[in-house]
Structures are given as structure tokens and as C-alpha cells.
Amino acid sequence: MQQANTNIVIRNPFGTMDVPAPDDRDVMDYAATAALAGDAADVNAAAWAIIAAQSDPLDGIWASRWNGGADPTIAGDTPQAWKEGRAEVRVAGERIFLRFDWDHGRRHGLIDTARDRAGRLVGKYINLTNPAITRPWVGLVVDATRIDGCFPNGRLDFRR
């Protein structure tokens, strides 16, 4: 019997499937045009999550929500509807990982990012429930309770 290759290296601190090529051309092209002002007029400005902020500005538990696509596994879902869930952010060296869920924890996603020269989080999302779905993602850390985020189809924000 042949033994499976167990020398697989996982970059993310959650032990899940890694985001493929989080710094590829699609990500950089999207980041060049993505705009997040981080101001009071942003759709993520109003507090919508009740999670105590940790002393570290990023690491810890967050709430997440996204729109811009309809999840076919959720009856009656529309692209405009917010899909809310829980999230956890972990900083690992130069990378910042955001793992989140929605649909009452039945669906999961992972974002693998690095800070760009403007201080934004630039990277890629993978749907861990359906790994064929990946998208560029850009985030702006507004403060210790708010990360505004966007992908080509809509928003993917974090609050606590």
C-alpha cells in the first residue's frame, strides 16, 4: 500500500484549504480600481454587530456580512440581500487571514490578504464550501471595530 503525501504546507492559520494565488493579476487589477473611502457615508459605517473589540486591532472574533451575489443554497436569496455570519481574523507574519461563515454556519469562506502601500488589505477570497468560487477582495481597516471590504460583485464587510 502506498502512503499519501503528507508534506502539504498550509499557509493560513485556520488549517483549511488555502486561497489559490492570493496576489495574482486579477487581484492586482481589481485593487487598482477598488475604492473604499472609510467615511461615515459608507454602508458599513453604521454599527450592525455586537462583538466586543479585542486589544489587538485585527486578531479576534468579528461579525461578517456580504452581498452582491445570490447564494443558490438559500431559498429566496437575492444579490442585494445581506448574508450575515461570524468571522475570525488572524495575522500571520505579513499575511492577514479572514475566515467567515454565513447561512447559520453552513457556508464558509476564507480571505488571504497582505497590506498594500496605501494600507489596504489586498487579496483573494475562496468559498470553502464551493472552492471553484474565488474573487479578488480589497479591504480598508477603518478602526478596531470596522473593516470595509469589496469584491467585484459587491461588499464583504466586517464589524465588531
PDB file of N, CA, C and O in Angstrom, residues 10-42:
ATOM      1  N   ILE A  10       0.211  24.307   4.539  1.00  0.00           N
ATOM      2  CA  ILE A  10      -0.940  25.207   4.526  1.00  0.00           C
ATOM      3  C   ILE A  10      -0.486  26.552   5.061  1.00  0.00           C
ATOM      4  O   ILE A  10       0.105  26.633   6.130  1.00  0.00           O
ATOM      5  N   ARG A  11      -0.744  27.610   4.276  1.00  0.00           N
ATOM      6  CA  ARG A  11      -0.311  28.958   4.650  1.00  0.00           C
ATOM      7  C   ARG A  11      -1.189  29.585   5.715  1.00  0.00           C
ATOM      8  O   ARG A  11      -0.720  30.331   6.558  1.00  0.00           O
ATOM      9  N   ASN A  12      -2.489  29.320   5.662  1.00  0.00           N
ATOM     10  CA  ASN A  12      -3.401  30.038   6.549  1.00  0.00           C
ATOM     11  C   ASN A  12      -3.435  29.414   7.937  1.00  0.00           C
ATOM     12  O   ASN A  12      -3.235  28.216   8.091  1.00  0.00           O
ATOM     13  N   PRO A  13      -3.690  30.218   8.958  1.00  0.00           N
ATOM     14  CA  PRO A  13      -3.656  29.721  10.331  1.00  0.00           C
ATOM     15  C   PRO A  13      -4.906  28.965  10.762  1.00  0.00           C
ATOM     16  O   PRO A  13      -4.977  28.490  11.888  1.00  0.00           O
ATOM     17  N   PHE A  14      -5.888  28.811   9.870  1.00  0.00           N
ATOM     18  CA  PHE A  14      -7.118  28.112  10.221  1.00  0.00           C
ATOM     19  C   PHE A  14      -7.060  26.618   9.883  1.00  0.00           C
ATOM     20  O   PHE A  14      -7.949  25.870  10.261  1.00  0.00           O
ATOM     21  N   GLY A  15      -6.038  26.187   9.125  1.00  0.00           N
ATOM     22  CA  GLY A  15      -5.918  24.782   8.764  1.00  0.00           C
ATOM     23  C   GLY A  15      -6.883  24.346   7.682  1.00  0.00           C
ATOM     24  O   GLY A  15      -7.093  23.158   7.474  1.00  0.00           O
ATOM     25  N   THR A  16      -7.473  25.295   6.960  1.00  0.00           N
ATOM     26  CA  THR A  16      -8.394  24.967   5.873  1.00  0.00           C
ATOM     27  C   THR A  16      -7.654  25.055   4.547  1.00  0.00           C
ATOM     28  O   THR A  16      -6.477  25.399   4.493  1.00  0.00           O
ATOM     29  N   MET A  17      -8.356  24.762   3.479  1.00  0.00           N
ATOM     30  CA  MET A  17      -7.807  24.917   2.140  1.00  0.00           C
ATOM     31  C   MET A  17      -7.326  26.352   1.963  1.00  0.00           C
ATOM     32  O   MET A  17      -7.988  27.293   2.399  1.00  0.00           O
ATOM     33  N   ASP A  18      -6.156  26.531   1.355  1.00  0.00           N
ATOM     34  CA  ASP A  18      -5.626  27.866   1.106  1.00  0.00           C
ATOM     35  C   ASP A  18      -6.341  28.533  -0.061  1.00  0.00           C
ATOM     36  O   ASP A  18      -6.862  27.872  -0.960  1.00  0.00           O
ATOM     37  N   VAL A  19      -6.328  29.847  -0.056  1.00  0.00           N
ATOM     38  CA  VAL A  19      -6.804  30.635  -1.184  1.00  0.00           C
ATOM     39  C   VAL A  19      -5.759  30.497  -2.289  1.00  0.00           C
ATOM     40  O   VAL A  19      -4.574  30.741  -2.048  1.00  0.00           O
ATOM     41  N   PRO A  20      -6.158  30.110  -3.501  1.00  0.00           N
ATOM     42  CA  PRO A  20      -5.166  29.972  -4.569  1.00  0.00           C
ATOM     43  C   PRO A  20      -4.702  31.329  -5.095  1.00  0.00           C
ATOM     44  O   PRO A  20      -5.520  32.205  -5.341  1.00  0.00           O
ATOM     45  N   ALA A  21      -3.405  31.511  -5.231  1.00  0.00           N
ATOM     46  CA  ALA A  21      -2.805  32.715  -5.831  1.00  0.00           C
ATOM     47  C   ALA A  21      -3.437  34.005  -5.316  1.00  0.00           C
ATOM     48  O   ALA A  21      -4.016  34.764  -6.088  1.00  0.00           O
ATOM     49  N   PRO A  22      -3.322  34.315  -4.014  1.00  0.00           N
ATOM     50  CA  PRO A  22      -3.994  35.494  -3.474  1.00  0.00           C
ATOM     51  C   PRO A  22      -3.440  36.827  -3.953  1.00  0.00           C
ATOM     52  O   PRO A  22      -4.031  37.874  -3.668  1.00  0.00           O
ATOM     53  N   ASP A  23      -2.343  36.818  -4.694  1.00  0.00           N
ATOM     54  CA  ASP A  23      -1.741  38.051  -5.210  1.00  0.00           C
ATOM     55  C   ASP A  23      -1.675  38.059  -6.734  1.00  0.00           C
ATOM     56  O   ASP A  23      -0.836  38.735  -7.317  1.00  0.00           O
ATOM     57  N   ASP A  24      -2.568  37.316  -7.396  1.00  0.00           N
ATOM     58  CA  ASP A  24      -2.451  37.179  -8.849  1.00  0.00           C
ATOM     59  C   ASP A  24      -2.893  38.444  -9.596  1.00  0.00           C
ATOM     60  O   ASP A  24      -3.283  39.444  -8.998  1.00  0.00           O
ATOM     61  N   ARG A  25      -2.812  38.424 -10.899  1.00  0.00           N
ATOM     62  CA  ARG A  25      -3.118  39.577 -11.748  1.00  0.00           C
ATOM     63  C   ARG A  25      -4.554  40.061 -11.545  1.00  0.00           C
ATOM     64  O   ARG A  25      -4.806  41.262 -11.491  1.00  0.00           O
ATOM     65  N   ASP A  26      -5.551  39.137 -11.423  1.00  0.00           N
ATOM     66  CA  ASP A  26      -6.941  39.547 -11.201  1.00  0.00           C
ATOM     67  C   ASP A  26      -7.062  40.377  -9.926  1.00  0.00           C
ATOM     68  O   ASP A  26      -7.780  41.376  -9.889  1.00  0.00           O
ATOM     69  N   VAL A  27      -6.368  39.966  -8.876  1.00  0.00           N
ATOM     70  CA  VAL A  27      -6.411  40.679  -7.603  1.00  0.00           C
ATOM     71  C   VAL A  27      -5.814  42.074  -7.763  1.00  0.00           C
ATOM     72  O   VAL A  27      -6.403  43.075  -7.347  1.00  0.00           O
ATOM     73  N   MET A  28      -4.645  42.159  -8.366  1.00  0.00           N
ATOM     74  CA  MET A  28      -3.973  43.450  -8.514  1.00  0.00           C
ATOM     75  C   MET A  28      -4.755  44.385  -9.436  1.00  0.00           C
ATOM     76  O   MET A  28      -4.851  45.592  -9.174  1.00  0.00           O
ATOM     77  N   ASP A  29      -5.346  43.836 -10.505  1.00  0.00           N
ATOM     78  CA  ASP A  29      -6.162  44.657 -11.400  1.00  0.00           C
ATOM     79  C   ASP A  29      -7.387  45.204 -10.670  1.00  0.00           C
ATOM     80  O   ASP A  29      -7.748  46.372 -10.815  1.00  0.00           O
ATOM     81  N   TYR A  30      -8.034  44.356  -9.873  1.00  0.00           N
ATOM     82  CA  TYR A  30      -9.197  44.810  -9.126  1.00  0.00           C
ATOM     83  C   TYR A  30      -8.794  45.850  -8.074  1.00  0.00           C
ATOM     84  O   TYR A  30      -9.455  46.878  -7.910  1.00  0.00           O
ATOM     85  N   ALA A  31      -7.712  45.593  -7.368  1.00  0.00           N
ATOM     86  CA  ALA A  31      -7.246  46.518  -6.330  1.00  0.00           C
ATOM     87  C   ALA A  31      -6.939  47.898  -6.913  1.00  0.00           C
ATOM     88  O   ALA A  31      -7.125  48.914  -6.233  1.00  0.00           O
ATOM     89  N   ALA A  32      -6.500  47.945  -8.150  1.00  0.00           N
ATOM     90  CA  ALA A  32      -6.170  49.224  -8.780  1.00  0.00           C
ATOM     91  C   ALA A  32      -7.407  50.096  -8.988  1.00  0.00           C
ATOM     92  O   ALA A  32      -7.292  51.319  -9.072  1.00  0.00           O
ATOM     93  N   THR A  33      -8.594  49.487  -9.039  1.00  0.00           N
ATOM     94  CA  THR A  33      -9.813  50.259  -9.289  1.00  0.00           C
ATOM     95  C   THR A  33     -10.772  50.296  -8.101  1.00  0.00           C
ATOM     96  O   THR A  33     -11.706  51.095  -8.104  1.00  0.00           O
ATOM     97  N   ALA A  34     -10.562  49.469  -7.089  1.00  0.00           N
ATOM     98  CA  ALA A  34     -11.470  49.409  -5.942  1.00  0.00           C
ATOM     99  C   ALA A  34     -11.327  50.667  -5.093  1.00  0.00           C
ATOM    100  O   ALA A  34     -10.220  51.111  -4.803  1.00  0.00           O
ATOM    101  N   ALA A  35     -12.457  51.226  -4.684  1.00  0.00           N
ATOM    102  CA  ALA A  35     -12.439  52.451  -3.876  1.00  0.00           C
ATOM    103  C   ALA A  35     -13.242  52.234  -2.599  1.00  0.00           C
ATOM    104  O   ALA A  35     -14.413  51.882  -2.655  1.00  0.00           O
ATOM    105  N   LEU A  36     -12.599  52.446  -1.468  1.00  0.00           N
ATOM    106  CA  LEU A  36     -13.250  52.376  -0.162  1.00  0.00           C
ATOM    107  C   LEU A  36     -12.853  53.623   0.612  1.00  0.00           C
ATOM    108  O   LEU A  36     -11.692  53.787   0.971  1.00  0.00           O
ATOM    109  N   ALA A  37     -13.807  54.514   0.851  1.00  0.00           N
ATOM    110  CA  ALA A  37     -13.497  55.793   1.489  1.00  0.00           C
ATOM    111  C   ALA A  37     -13.324  55.675   2.998  1.00  0.00           C
ATOM    112  O   ALA A  37     -12.596  56.460   3.604  1.00  0.00           O
ATOM    113  N   GLY A  38     -14.010  54.718   3.629  1.00  0.00           N
ATOM    114  CA  GLY A  38     -13.916  54.583   5.078  1.00  0.00           C
ATOM    115  C   GLY A  38     -14.585  55.717   5.831  1.00  0.00           C
ATOM    116  O   GLY A  38     -14.281  55.950   6.994  1.00  0.00           O
ATOM    117  N   ASP A  39     -15.523  56.414   5.185  1.00  0.00           N
ATOM    118  CA  ASP A  39     -16.161  57.558   5.825  1.00  0.00           C
ATOM    119  C   ASP A  39     -17.524  57.193   6.412  1.00  0.00           C
ATOM    120  O   ASP A  39     -17.970  56.050   6.332  1.00  0.00           O
ATOM    121  N   ALA A  40     -18.182  58.155   6.998  1.00  0.00           N
ATOM    122  CA  ALA A  40     -19.469  57.936   7.658  1.00  0.00           C
ATOM    123  C   ALA A  40     -20.589  57.625   6.673  1.00  0.00           C
ATOM    124  O   ALA A  40     -21.637  57.104   7.078  1.00  0.00           O
ATOM    125  N   ALA A  41     -20.406  57.901   5.385  1.00  0.00           N
ATOM    126  CA  ALA A  41     -21.431  57.619   4.391  1.00  0.00           C
ATOM    127  C   ALA A  41     -21.364  56.184   3.870  1.00  0.00           C
ATOM    128  O   ALA A  41     -22.268  55.732   3.173  1.00  0.00           O
ATOM    129  N   ASP A  42     -20.321  55.446   4.215  1.00  0.00           N
ATOM    130  CA  ASP A  42     -20.159  54.077   3.738  1.00  0.00           C
ATOM    131  C   ASP A  42     -21.248  53.178   4.319  1.00  0.00           C
ATOM    132  O   ASP A  42     -21.685  53.374   5.455  1.00  0.00           O
TER     133      ASP A  42
END
